[in-house]
mmCIF file of C-alpha atoms and ligand atoms in Angstrom:
data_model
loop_
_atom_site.group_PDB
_atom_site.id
_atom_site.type_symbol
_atom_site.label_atom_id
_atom_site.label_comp_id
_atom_site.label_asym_id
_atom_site.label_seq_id
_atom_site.Cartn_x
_atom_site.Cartn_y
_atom_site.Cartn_z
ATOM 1 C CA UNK L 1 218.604 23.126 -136.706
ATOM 2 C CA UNK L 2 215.525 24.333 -134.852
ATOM 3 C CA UNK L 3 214.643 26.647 -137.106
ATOM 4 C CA UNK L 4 214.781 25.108 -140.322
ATOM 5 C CA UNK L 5 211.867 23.122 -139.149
ATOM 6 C CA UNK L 6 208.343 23.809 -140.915
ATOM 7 C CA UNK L 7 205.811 24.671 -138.767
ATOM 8 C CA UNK L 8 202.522 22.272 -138.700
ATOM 9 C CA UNK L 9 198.914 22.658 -138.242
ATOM 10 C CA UNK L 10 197.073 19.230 -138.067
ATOM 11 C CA UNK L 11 193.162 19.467 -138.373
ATOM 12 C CA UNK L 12 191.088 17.248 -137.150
ATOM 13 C CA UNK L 13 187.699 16.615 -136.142
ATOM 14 C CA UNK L 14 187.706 13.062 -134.412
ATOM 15 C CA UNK L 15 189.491 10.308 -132.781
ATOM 16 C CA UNK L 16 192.952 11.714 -134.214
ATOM 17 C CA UNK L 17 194.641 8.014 -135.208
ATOM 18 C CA UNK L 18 196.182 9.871 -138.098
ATOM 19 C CA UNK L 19 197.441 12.799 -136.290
ATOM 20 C CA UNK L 20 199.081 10.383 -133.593
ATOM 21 C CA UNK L 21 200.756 8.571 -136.905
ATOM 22 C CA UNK L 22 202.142 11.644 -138.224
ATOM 23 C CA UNK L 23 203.385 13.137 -134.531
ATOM 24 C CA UNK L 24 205.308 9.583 -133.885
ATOM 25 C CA UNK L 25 207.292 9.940 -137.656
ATOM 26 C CA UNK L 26 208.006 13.789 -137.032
ATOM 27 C CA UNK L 27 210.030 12.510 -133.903
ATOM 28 C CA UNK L 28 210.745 8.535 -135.250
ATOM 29 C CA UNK L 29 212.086 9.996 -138.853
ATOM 30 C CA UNK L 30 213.777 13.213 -137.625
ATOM 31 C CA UNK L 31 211.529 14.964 -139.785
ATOM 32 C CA UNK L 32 212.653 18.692 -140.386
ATOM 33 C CA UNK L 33 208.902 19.909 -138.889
ATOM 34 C CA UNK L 34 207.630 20.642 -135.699
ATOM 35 C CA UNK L 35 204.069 20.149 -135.030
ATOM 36 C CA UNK L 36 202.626 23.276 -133.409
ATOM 37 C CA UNK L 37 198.716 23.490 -133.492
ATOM 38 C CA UNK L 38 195.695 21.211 -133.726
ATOM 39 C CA UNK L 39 192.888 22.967 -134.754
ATOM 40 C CA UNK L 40 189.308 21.499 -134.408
ATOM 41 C CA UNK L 41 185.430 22.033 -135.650
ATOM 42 C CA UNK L 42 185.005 20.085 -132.390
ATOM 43 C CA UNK L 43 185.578 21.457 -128.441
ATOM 44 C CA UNK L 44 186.228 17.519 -127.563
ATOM 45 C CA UNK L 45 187.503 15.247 -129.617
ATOM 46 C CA UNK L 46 190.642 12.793 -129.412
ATOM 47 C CA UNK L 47 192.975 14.352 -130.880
ATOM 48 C CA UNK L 48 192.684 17.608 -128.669
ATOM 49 C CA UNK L 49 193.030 15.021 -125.749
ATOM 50 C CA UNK L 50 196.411 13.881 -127.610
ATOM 51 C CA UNK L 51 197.442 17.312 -128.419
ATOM 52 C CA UNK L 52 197.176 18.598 -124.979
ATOM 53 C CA UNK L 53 199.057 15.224 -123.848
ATOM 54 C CA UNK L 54 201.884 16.074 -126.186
ATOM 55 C CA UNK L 55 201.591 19.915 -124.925
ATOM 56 C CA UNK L 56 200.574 21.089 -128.270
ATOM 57 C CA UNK L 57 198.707 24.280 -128.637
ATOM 58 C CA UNK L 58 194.603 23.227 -129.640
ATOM 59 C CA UNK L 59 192.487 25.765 -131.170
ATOM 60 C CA UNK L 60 188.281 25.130 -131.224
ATOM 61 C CA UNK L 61 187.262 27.058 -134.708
ATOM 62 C CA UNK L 62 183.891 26.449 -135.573
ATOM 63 C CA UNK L 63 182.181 27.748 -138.437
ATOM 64 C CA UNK L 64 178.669 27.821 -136.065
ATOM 65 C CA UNK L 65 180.158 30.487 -133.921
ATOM 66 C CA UNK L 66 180.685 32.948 -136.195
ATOM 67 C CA UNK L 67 178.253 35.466 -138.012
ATOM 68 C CA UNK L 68 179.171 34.772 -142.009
ATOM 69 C CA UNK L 69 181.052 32.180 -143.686
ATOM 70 C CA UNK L 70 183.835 35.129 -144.504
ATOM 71 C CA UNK L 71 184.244 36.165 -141.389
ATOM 72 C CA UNK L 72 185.117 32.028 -140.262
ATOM 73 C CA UNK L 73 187.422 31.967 -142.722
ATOM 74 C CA UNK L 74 189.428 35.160 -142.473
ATOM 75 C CA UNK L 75 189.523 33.842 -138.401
ATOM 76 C CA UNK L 76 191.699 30.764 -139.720
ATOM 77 C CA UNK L 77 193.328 32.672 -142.197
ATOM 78 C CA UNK L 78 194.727 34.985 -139.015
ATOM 79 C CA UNK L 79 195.066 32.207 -136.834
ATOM 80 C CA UNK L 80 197.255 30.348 -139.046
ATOM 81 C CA UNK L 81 199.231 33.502 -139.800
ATOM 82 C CA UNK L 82 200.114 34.392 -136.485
ATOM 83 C CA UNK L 83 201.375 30.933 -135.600
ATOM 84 C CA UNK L 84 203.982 31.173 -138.868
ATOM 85 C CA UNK L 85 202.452 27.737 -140.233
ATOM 86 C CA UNK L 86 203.952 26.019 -143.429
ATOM 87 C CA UNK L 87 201.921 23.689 -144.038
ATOM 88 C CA UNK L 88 198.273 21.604 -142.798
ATOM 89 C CA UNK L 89 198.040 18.700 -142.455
ATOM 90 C CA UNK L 90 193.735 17.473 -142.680
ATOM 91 C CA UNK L 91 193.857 14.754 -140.362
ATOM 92 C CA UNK L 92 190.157 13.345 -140.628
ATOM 93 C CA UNK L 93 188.815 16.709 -140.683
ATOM 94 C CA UNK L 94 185.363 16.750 -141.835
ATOM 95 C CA UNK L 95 184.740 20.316 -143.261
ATOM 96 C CA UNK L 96 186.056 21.882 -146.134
ATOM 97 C CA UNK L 97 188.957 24.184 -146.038
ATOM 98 C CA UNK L 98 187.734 27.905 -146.755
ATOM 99 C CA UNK L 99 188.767 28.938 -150.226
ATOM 100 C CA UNK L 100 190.454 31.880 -148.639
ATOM 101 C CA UNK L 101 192.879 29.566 -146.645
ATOM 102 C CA UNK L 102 193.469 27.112 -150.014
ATOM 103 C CA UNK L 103 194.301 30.382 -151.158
ATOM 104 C CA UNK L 104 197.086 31.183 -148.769
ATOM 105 C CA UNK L 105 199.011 28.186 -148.667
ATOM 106 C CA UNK L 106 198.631 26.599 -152.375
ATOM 107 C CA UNK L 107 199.985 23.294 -152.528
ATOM 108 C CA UNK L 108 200.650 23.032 -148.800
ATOM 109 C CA UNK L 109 197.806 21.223 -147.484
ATOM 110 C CA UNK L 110 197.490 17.667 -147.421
ATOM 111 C CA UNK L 111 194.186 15.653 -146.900
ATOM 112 C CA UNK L 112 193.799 11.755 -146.420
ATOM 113 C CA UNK L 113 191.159 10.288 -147.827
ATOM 114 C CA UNK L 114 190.200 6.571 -147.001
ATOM 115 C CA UNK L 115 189.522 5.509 -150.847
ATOM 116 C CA UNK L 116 191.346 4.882 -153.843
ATOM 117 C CA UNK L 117 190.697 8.695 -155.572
ATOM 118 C CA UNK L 118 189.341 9.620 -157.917
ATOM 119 C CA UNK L 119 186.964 7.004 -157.002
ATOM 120 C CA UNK L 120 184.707 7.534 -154.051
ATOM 121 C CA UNK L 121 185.829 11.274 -153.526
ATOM 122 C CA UNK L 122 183.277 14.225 -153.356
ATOM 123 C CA UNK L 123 180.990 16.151 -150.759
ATOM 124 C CA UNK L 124 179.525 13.843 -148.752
ATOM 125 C CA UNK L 125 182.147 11.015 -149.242
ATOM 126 C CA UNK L 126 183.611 10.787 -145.519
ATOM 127 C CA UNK L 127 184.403 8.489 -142.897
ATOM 128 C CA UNK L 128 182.247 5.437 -143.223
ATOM 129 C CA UNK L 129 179.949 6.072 -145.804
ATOM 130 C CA UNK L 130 183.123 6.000 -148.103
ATOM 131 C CA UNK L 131 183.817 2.135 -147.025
ATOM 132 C CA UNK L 132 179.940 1.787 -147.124
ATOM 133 C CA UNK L 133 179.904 2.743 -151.326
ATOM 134 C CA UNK L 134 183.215 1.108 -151.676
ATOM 135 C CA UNK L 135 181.653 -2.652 -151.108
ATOM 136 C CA UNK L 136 178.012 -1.651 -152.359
ATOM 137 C CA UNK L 137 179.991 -1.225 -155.618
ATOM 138 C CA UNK L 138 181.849 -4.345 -155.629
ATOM 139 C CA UNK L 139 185.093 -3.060 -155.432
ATOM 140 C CA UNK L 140 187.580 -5.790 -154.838
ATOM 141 C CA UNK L 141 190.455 -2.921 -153.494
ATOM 142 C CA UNK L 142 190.550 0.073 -152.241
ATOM 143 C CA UNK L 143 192.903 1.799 -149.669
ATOM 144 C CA UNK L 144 194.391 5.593 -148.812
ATOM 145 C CA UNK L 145 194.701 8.638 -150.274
ATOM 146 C CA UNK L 146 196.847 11.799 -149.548
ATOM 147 C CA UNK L 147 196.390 14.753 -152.409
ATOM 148 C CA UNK L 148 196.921 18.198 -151.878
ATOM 149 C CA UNK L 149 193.716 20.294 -150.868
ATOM 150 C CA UNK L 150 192.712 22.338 -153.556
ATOM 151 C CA UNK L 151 189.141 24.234 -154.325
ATOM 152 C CA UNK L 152 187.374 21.052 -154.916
ATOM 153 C CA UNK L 153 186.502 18.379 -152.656
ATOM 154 C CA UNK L 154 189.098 15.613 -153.176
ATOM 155 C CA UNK L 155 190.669 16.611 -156.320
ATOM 156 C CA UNK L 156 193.948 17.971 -155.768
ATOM 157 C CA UNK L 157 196.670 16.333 -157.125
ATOM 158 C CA UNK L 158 197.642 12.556 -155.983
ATOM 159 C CA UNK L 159 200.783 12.816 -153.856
ATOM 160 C CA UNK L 160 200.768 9.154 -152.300
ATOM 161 C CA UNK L 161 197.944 5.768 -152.332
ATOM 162 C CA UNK L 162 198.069 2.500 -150.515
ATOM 163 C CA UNK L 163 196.192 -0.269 -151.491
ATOM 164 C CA UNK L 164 194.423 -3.002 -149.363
ATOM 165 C CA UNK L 165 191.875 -5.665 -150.886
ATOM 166 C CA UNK L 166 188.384 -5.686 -149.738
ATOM 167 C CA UNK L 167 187.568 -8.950 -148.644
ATOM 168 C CA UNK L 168 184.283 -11.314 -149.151
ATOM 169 C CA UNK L 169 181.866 -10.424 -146.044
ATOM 170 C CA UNK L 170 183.551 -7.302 -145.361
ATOM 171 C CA UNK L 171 181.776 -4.884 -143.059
ATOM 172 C CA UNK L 172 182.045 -1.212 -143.959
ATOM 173 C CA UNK L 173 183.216 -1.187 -140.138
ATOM 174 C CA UNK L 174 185.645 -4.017 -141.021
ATOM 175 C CA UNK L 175 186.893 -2.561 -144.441
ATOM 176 C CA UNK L 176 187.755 1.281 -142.950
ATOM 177 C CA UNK L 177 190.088 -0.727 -139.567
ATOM 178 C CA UNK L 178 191.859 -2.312 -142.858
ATOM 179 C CA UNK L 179 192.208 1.455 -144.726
ATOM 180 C CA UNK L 180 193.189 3.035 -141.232
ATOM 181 C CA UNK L 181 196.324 0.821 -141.031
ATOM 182 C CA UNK L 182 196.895 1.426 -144.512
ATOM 183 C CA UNK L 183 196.518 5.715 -144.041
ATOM 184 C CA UNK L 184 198.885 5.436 -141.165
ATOM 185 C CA UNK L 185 201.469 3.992 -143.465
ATOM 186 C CA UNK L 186 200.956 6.057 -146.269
ATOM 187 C CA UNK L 187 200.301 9.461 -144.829
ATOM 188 C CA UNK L 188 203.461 9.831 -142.924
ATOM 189 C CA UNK L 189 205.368 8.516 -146.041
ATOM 190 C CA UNK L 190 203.518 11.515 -148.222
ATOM 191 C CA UNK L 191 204.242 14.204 -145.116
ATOM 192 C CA UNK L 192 208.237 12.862 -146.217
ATOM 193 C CA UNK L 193 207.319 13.826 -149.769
ATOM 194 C CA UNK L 194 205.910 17.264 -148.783
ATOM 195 C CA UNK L 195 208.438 18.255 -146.442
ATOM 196 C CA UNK L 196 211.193 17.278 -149.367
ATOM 197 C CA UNK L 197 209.596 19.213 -152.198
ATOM 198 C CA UNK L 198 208.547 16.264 -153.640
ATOM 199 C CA UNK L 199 204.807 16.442 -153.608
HETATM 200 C C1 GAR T 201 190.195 8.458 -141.561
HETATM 201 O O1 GAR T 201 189.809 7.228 -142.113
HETATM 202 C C2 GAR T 201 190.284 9.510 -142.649
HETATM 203 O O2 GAR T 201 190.770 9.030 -143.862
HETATM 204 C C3 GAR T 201 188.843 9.911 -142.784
HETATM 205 O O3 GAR T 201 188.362 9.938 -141.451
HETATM 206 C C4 GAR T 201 189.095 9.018 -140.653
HETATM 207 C C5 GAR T 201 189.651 9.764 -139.472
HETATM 208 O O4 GAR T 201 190.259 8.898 -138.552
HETATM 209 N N1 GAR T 201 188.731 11.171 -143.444
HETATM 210 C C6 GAR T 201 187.757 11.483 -144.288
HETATM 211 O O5 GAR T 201 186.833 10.759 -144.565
HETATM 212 C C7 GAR T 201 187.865 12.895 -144.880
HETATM 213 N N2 GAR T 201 187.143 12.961 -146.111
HETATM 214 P P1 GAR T 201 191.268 9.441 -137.476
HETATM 215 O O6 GAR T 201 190.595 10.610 -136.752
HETATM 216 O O7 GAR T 201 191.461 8.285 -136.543
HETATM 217 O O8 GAR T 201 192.535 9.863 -138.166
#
């Protein structure tokens, strides 16, 4: 029934691959969730272009516009509240959750990381520069992560990994198309997981 479904916020800051993975197994898997706001750090960005193709609400929150770090986060905090989310879903958002809105919805946000964590997890660790350590270390796997968010970067608890190898002559460029496929398997499996109390 319509409203048994949990309300989602995806975040996201770039092209949005993830967010269009998880909005195709909401409506492919019957989850019990609607998807109901993508909120940005961006004004343009691809997923806002999906979200507004799907006719989902988007919401620009930048930190930038906003006179104390407090102030940003008690926005979200509001934002959030007034749209009656359950749970967040960090979609390749690059910025750290305010502590204020870990606060308010403990173990229901979800991040994907493109590493194997604990390995390769931590401020700075993002997009490419994660695929970029991964070979410079020799790794011969590594693959997707989805955790819960907690105060830390990257150190929630492990709800869901994927593994792909890394390959002689890999590219960083070349290894993170391999994770991508990989987090678009994985993180719709772990929203499954979430949505069932299983996380
Ligand atoms: C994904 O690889 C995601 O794991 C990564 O950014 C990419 C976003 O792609 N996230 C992080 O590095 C966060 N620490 P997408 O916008 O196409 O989903």
């Amino acid at each position: 029934m319509a409203d048994n479904k949990k309300r989602l916020a995806v975040f996201c800051s770039g092209t949005g691959s993830n967010f269009r993975a998880l909005f195709r197994a909401v409506r492919e898997r019957g989850l019990p969730a609607e998807m109901v706001l993508c909120l940005s750090n961006r004004s343009q960005c691809g997923a806002f272009d999906f979200a507004r193709e799907q006719g989902m609400e988007t919401l620009h929150l930048s930190e930038k516009e906003f006179e104390t770090h407090d102030a940003f986060a008690s926005a979200m905090v509001a934002a959030l509240r007034e749209r009656g989310i359950d749970f967040i879903l960090l979609a390749g958002y690059m910025r750290k959750v305010p502590d204020a809105v870990v606060a308010a919805w403990p173990d229901r946000i979800l991040n994907i990381h493109p590493a194997l964590l604990p390995k390769f997890g931590g401020e700075g660790m993002y997009g490419i520069h994660v695929h970029t350590a991964v070979i410079a270390a020799g790794e011969t796997e590594s693959g997707a992560t989805v955790h819960l968010v907690n105060e830390e970067y990257d150190k929630g608890r492990i709800v869901l990994q994927g593994k792909v190898p890394v390959l002689p002559g890999d590219t960083p460029e070349v290894l993170a198309a391999r994770v991508l496929e990989c987090e678009h398997a994985v993180y719709p499996d772990a929203l499954e997981k979430l949505l069932a109390g299983e996380a």
